[in-house]
Short mmCIF file of C-alpha atoms in Angstrom, two decimals:
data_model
loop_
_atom_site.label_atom_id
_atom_site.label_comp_id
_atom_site.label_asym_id
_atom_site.label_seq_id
_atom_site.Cartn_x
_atom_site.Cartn_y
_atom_site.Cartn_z
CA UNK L 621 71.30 174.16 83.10
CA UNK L 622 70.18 170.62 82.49
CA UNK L 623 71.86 167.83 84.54
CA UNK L 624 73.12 164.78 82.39
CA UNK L 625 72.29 162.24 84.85
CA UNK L 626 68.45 163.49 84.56
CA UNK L 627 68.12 163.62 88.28
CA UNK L 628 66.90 167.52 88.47
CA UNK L 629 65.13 167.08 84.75
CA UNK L 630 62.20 166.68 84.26
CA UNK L 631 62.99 166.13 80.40
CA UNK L 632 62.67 162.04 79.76
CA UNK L 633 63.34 161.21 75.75
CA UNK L 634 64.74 158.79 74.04
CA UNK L 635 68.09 160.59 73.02
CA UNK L 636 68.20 161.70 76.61
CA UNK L 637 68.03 157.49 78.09
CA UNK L 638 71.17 156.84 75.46
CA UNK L 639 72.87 159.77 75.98
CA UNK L 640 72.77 158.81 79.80
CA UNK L 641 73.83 155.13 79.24
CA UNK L 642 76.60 156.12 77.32
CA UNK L 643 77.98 158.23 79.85
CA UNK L 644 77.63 155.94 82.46
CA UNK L 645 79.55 153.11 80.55
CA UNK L 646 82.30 155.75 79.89
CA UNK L 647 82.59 156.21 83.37
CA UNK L 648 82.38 152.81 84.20
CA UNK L 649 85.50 151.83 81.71
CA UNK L 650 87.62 155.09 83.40
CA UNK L 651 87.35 153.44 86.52
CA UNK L 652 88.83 149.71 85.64
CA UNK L 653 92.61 149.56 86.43
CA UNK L 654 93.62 148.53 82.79
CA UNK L 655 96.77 146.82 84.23
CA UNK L 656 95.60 145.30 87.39
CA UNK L 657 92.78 144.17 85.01
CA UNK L 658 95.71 142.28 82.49
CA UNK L 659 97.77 140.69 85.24
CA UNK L 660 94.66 139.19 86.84
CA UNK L 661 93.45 137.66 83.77
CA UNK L 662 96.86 136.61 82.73
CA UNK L 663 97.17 134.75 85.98
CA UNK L 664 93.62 133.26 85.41
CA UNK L 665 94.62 131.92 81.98
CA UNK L 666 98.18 130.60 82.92
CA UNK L 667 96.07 128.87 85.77
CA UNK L 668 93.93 127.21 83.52
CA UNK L 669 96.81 126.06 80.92
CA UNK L 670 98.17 124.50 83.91
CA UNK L 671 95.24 123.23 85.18
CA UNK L 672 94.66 121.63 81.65
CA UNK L 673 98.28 120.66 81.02
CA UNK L 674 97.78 118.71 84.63
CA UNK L 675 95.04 117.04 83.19
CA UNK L 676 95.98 116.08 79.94
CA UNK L 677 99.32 114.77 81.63
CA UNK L 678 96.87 112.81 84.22
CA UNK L 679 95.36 111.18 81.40
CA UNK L 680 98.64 110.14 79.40
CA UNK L 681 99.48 108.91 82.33
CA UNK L 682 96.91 107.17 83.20
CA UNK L 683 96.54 105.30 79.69
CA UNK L 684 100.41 103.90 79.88
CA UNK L 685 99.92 102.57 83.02
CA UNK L 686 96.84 100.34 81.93
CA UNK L 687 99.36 98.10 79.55
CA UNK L 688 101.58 97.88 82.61
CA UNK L 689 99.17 96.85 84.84
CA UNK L 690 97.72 94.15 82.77
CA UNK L 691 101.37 92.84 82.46
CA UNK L 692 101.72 92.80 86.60
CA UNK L 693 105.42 92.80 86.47
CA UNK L 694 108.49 94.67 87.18
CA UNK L 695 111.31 93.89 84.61
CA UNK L 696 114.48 95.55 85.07
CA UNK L 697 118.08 94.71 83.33
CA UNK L 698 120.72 95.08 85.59
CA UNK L 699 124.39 94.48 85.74
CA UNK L 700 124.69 90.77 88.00
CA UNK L 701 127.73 89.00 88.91
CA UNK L 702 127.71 85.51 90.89
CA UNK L 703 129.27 81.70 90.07
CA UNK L 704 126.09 80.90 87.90
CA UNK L 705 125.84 84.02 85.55
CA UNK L 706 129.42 84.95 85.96
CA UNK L 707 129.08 89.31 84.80
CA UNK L 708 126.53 88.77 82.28
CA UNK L 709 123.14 91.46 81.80
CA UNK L 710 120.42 89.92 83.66
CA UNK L 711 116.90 90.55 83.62
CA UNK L 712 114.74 90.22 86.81
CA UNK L 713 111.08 89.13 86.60
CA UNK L 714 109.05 90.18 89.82
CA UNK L 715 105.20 88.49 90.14
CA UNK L 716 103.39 90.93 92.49
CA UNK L 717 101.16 89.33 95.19
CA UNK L 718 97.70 88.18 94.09
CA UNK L 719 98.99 87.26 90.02
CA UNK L 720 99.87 85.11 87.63
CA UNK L 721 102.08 85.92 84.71
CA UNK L 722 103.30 83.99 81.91
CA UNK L 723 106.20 85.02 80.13
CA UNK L 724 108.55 84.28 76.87
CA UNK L 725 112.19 83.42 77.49
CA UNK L 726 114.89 85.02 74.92
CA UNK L 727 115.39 80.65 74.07
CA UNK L 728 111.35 80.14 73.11
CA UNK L 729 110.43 78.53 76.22
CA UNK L 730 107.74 79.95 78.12
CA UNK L 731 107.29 80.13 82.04
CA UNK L 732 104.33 80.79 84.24
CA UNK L 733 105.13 82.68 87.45
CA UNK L 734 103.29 82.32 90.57
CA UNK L 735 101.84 85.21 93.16
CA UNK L 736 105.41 86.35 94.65
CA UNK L 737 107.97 84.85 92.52
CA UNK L 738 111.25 86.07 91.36
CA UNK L 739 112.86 85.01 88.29
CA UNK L 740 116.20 85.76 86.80
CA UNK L 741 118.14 84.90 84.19
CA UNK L 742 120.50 86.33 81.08
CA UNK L 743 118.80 88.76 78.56
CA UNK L 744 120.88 86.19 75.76
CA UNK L 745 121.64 82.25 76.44
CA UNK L 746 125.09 82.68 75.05
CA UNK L 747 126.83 79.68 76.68
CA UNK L 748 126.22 76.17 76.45
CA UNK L 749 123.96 76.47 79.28
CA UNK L 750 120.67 78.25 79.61
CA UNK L 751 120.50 79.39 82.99
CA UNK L 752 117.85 80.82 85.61
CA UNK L 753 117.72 81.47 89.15
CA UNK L 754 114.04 80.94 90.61
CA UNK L 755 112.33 82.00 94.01
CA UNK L 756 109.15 81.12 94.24
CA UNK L 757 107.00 78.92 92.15
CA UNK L 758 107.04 78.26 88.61
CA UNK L 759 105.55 76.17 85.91
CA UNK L 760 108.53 75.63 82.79
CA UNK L 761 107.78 74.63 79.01
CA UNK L 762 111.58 74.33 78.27
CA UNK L 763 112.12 74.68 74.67
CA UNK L 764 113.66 71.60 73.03
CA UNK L 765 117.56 71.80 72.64
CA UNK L 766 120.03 68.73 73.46
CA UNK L 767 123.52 70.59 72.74
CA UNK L 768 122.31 73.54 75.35
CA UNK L 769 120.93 71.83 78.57
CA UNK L 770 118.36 74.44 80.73
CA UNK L 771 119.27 74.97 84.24
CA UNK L 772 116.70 76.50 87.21
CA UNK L 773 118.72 77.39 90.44
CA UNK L 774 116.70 77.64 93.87
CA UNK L 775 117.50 79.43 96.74
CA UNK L 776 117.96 75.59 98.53
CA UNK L 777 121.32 74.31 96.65
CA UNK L 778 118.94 72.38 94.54
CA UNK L 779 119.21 72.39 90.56
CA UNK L 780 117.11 70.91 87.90
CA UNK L 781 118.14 70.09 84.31
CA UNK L 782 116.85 69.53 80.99
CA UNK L 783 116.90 69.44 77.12
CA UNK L 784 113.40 70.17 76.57
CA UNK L 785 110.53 69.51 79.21
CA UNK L 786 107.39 70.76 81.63
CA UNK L 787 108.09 70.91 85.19
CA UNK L 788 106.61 72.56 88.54
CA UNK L 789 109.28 74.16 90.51
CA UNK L 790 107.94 75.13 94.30
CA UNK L 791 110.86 77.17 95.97
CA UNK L 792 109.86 79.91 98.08
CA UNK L 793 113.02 80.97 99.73
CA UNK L 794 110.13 81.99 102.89
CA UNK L 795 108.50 78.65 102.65
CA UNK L 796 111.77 76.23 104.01
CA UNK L 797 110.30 73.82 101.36
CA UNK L 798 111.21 72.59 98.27
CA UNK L 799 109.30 70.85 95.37
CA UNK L 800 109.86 70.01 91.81
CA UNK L 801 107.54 67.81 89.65
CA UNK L 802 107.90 65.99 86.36
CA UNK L 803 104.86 66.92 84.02
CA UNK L 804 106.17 65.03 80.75
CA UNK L 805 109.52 64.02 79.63
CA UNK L 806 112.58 63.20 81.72
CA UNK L 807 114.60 65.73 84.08
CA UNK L 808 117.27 65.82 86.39
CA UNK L 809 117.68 67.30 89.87
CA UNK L 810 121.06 67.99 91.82
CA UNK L 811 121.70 68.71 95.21
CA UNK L 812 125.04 70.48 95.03
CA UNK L 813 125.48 70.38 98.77
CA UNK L 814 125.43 66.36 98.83
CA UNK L 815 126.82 66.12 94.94
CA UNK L 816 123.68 63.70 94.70
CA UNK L 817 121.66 63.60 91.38
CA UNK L 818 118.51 61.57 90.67
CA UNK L 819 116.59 61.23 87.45
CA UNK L 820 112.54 61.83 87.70
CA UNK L 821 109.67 60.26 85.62
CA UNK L 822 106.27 61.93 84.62
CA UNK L 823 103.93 61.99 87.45
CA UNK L 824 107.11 61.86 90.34
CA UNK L 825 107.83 64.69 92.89
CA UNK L 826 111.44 65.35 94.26
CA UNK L 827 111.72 67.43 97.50
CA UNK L 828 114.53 68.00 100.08
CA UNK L 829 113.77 66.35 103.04
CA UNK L 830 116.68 66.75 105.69
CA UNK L 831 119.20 68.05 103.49
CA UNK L 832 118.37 64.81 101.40
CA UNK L 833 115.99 64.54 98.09
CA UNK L 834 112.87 62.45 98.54
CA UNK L 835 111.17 61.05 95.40
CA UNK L 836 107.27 59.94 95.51
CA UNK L 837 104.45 60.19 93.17
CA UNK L 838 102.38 62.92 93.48
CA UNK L 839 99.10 64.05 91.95
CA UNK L 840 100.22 66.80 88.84
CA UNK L 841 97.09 68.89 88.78
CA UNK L 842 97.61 68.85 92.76
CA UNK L 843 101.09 70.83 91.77
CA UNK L 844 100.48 72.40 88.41
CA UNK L 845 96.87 73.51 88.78
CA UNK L 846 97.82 76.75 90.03
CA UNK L 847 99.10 77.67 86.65
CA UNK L 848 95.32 77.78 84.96
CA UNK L 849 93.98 80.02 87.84
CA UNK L 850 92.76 76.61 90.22
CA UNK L 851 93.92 75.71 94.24
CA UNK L 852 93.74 71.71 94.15
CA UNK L 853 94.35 70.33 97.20
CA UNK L 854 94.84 66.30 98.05
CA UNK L 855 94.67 65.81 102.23
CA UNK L 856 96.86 69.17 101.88
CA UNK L 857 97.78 70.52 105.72
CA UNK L 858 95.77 73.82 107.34
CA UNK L 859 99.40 75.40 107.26
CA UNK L 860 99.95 74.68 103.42
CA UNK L 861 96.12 75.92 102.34
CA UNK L 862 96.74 79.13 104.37
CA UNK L 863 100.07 80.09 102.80
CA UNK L 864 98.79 79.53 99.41
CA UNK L 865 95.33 81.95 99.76
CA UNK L 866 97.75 84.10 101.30
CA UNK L 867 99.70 84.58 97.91
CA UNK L 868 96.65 84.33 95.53
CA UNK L 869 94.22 86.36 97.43
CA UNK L 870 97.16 88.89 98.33
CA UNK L 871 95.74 89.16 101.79
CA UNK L 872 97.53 88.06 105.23
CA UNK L 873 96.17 85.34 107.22
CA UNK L 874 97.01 85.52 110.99
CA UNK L 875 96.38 82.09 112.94
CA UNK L 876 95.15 81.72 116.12
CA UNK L 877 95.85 78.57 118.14
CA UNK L 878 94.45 79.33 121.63
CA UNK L 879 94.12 75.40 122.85
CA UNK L 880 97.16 74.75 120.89
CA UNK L 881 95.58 72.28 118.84
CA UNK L 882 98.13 70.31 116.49
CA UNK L 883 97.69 72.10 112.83
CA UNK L 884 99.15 68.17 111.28
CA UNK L 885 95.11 67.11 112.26
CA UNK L 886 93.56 69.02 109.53
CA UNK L 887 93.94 68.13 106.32
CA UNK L 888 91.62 69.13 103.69
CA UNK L 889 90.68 67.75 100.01
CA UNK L 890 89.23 70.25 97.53
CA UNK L 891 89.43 72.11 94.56
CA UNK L 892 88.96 75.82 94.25
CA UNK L 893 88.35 77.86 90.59
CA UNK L 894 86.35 80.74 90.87
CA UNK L 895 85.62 81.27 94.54
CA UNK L 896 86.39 84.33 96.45
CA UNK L 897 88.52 84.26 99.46
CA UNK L 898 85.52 84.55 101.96
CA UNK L 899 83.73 81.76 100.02
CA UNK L 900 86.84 80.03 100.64
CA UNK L 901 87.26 80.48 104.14
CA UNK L 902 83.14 79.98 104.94
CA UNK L 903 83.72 76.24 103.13
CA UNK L 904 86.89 75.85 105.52
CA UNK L 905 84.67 76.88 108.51
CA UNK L 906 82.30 74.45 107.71
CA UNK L 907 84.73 71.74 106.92
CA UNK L 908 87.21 71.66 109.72
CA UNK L 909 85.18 73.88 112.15
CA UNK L 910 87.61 76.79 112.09
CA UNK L 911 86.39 80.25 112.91
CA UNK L 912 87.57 83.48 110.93
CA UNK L 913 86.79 87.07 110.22
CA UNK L 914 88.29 90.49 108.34
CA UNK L 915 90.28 92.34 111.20
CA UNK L 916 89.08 95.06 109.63
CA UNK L 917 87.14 95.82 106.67
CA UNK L 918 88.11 99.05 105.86
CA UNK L 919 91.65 98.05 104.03
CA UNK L 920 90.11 96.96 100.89
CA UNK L 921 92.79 98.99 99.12
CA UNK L 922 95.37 97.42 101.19
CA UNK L 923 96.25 94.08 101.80
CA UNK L 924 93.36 92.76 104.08
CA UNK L 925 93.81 91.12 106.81
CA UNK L 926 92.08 87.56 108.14
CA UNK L 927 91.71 86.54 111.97
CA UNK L 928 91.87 82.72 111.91
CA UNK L 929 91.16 80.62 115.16
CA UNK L 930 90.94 76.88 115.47
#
């Protein structure tokens, strides 16, 4: 009797070869576990609609967050209560570190936020006041409007007023200094804790000085430049230069002041546009012999930090 496999045949035709290769694929399809077989390739497709679901969900993702990037903000509306905005829905403007963001008001005027502000103020002007709370710096185009003066609030008891204006406000609650400058037309500023008011002209500066306001004139691209992307600085102190590339470099600047040298002897004149921060800090090397490096190069993701010794 013949054997189908061929192995004790001699007998090698053509029907034979098929005849052979059908019966071994028979064989072979008798052996697969039909439902082990389905579960497994179930799990490898549910895997892979996950896997693609992931990645799809990745991408949506990843394409909203570009608009909010670009827009470097966090607005929120929240519920506020205090004597200025007395229960009224505020919103909240937060300027990360390192940007510059210029918003609309709800009354047409437009402010530009520096690196590390906070801004607040009602998501409707519904009283005869328009009213904002500001820490940290900002640069106000106050929309026109006589009936409805426009308040800003700083964290120092100091208040400014107008009808229709651009100012500098510098009020970094951190900073225990206070600026604001007249750009064009007329404003007021009131230190509540005194009850004193004086009136400022284009070109003049008003900043608390000992609980009391000090008015001088003052150099407006100096205090305004910062708006347009530029660091202009007019016999400006080591301390001042340092906080300011601190905010629009978002990196953190630790002095070192071994001889304890007096930081009131450097002053520095210059105007910065484009540079980057170690451009910046090789011209201040070179200028006022200071020496500085990275402590450590490897959080460029982070916020890096600069050694500075003089």
């Amino acid at each position: 009797m013949m054997n189908i496999n061929g192995k004790d045949s001699k007998i090698d035709t053509p029907d034979l070869k098929k005849a052979k290769e059908t019966y071994d694929k028979i064989k072979m399809i008798e052996s697969i576990d039909m439902d082990d077989a389905y579960k497994r390739t179930r799990s490898k497709i549910s895997i892979l609609e996950k896997s693609q679901f992931i990645h799809r969900l990745m991408r949506y993702a990843a394409v909203l967050a570009i608009p909010l990037f670009l827009a470097t903000i966090v607005l929120s509306v929240l519920m506020f209560q205090s004597d200025k905005f007395n229960k009224k829905q505020v919103a909240e403007v937060m300027v990360p570190l390192g940007t510059i963001v210029k918003y609309d008001l709800p009354d047409g005027s437009v402010v530009w936020l520096n690196s590390g502000s906070k801004l607040q103020y009602p998501i409707r002007f519904t009283d005869k006041k328009r009213e904002v709370i500001l820490d940290g710096e900002a640069y106000f185009s106050v929309e026109s409007n006589k009936e409805n003066p426009f308040y800003v609030h700083t964290p120092y008891g100091i208040s400014t007023y107008v009808y229709g204006t651009e100012f500098n406000v510098d009020a970094y609650s951190k900073d225990n200094k206070m600026e604001v400058t007249l750009i064009r037309g007329s404003l007021n500023v009131i230190n509540h804790r005194l009850n004193e008011q004086t009136k400022l002209t284009p070109g003049n500066l008003a900043s608390l000085s000992n609980g009391y306001l000090k008015v001088e004139k003052t150099d407006i691209d100096e205090k305004s430049g910062w708006k347009n992307g530029e660091l202009v600085f007019r016999q400006a102190s080591l301390l001042e230069i340092l906080n300011k590339l601190e905010r629009h470099y978002n990196v953190e600047i630790v002095l070192e002041n071994p001889e304890g040298k007096s930081t009131a002897d450097y002053s520095i004149r210059a105007i910065f546009r484009n540079e980057t921060i170690d451009q910046i800090m090789d011209y201040l090397s070179a200028s006022i012999k200071l020496k500085w490096t990275f402590i450590d190069e490897n959080q460029a993701l982070n916020r890096r930090k600069i050694k500075v010794i003089i």
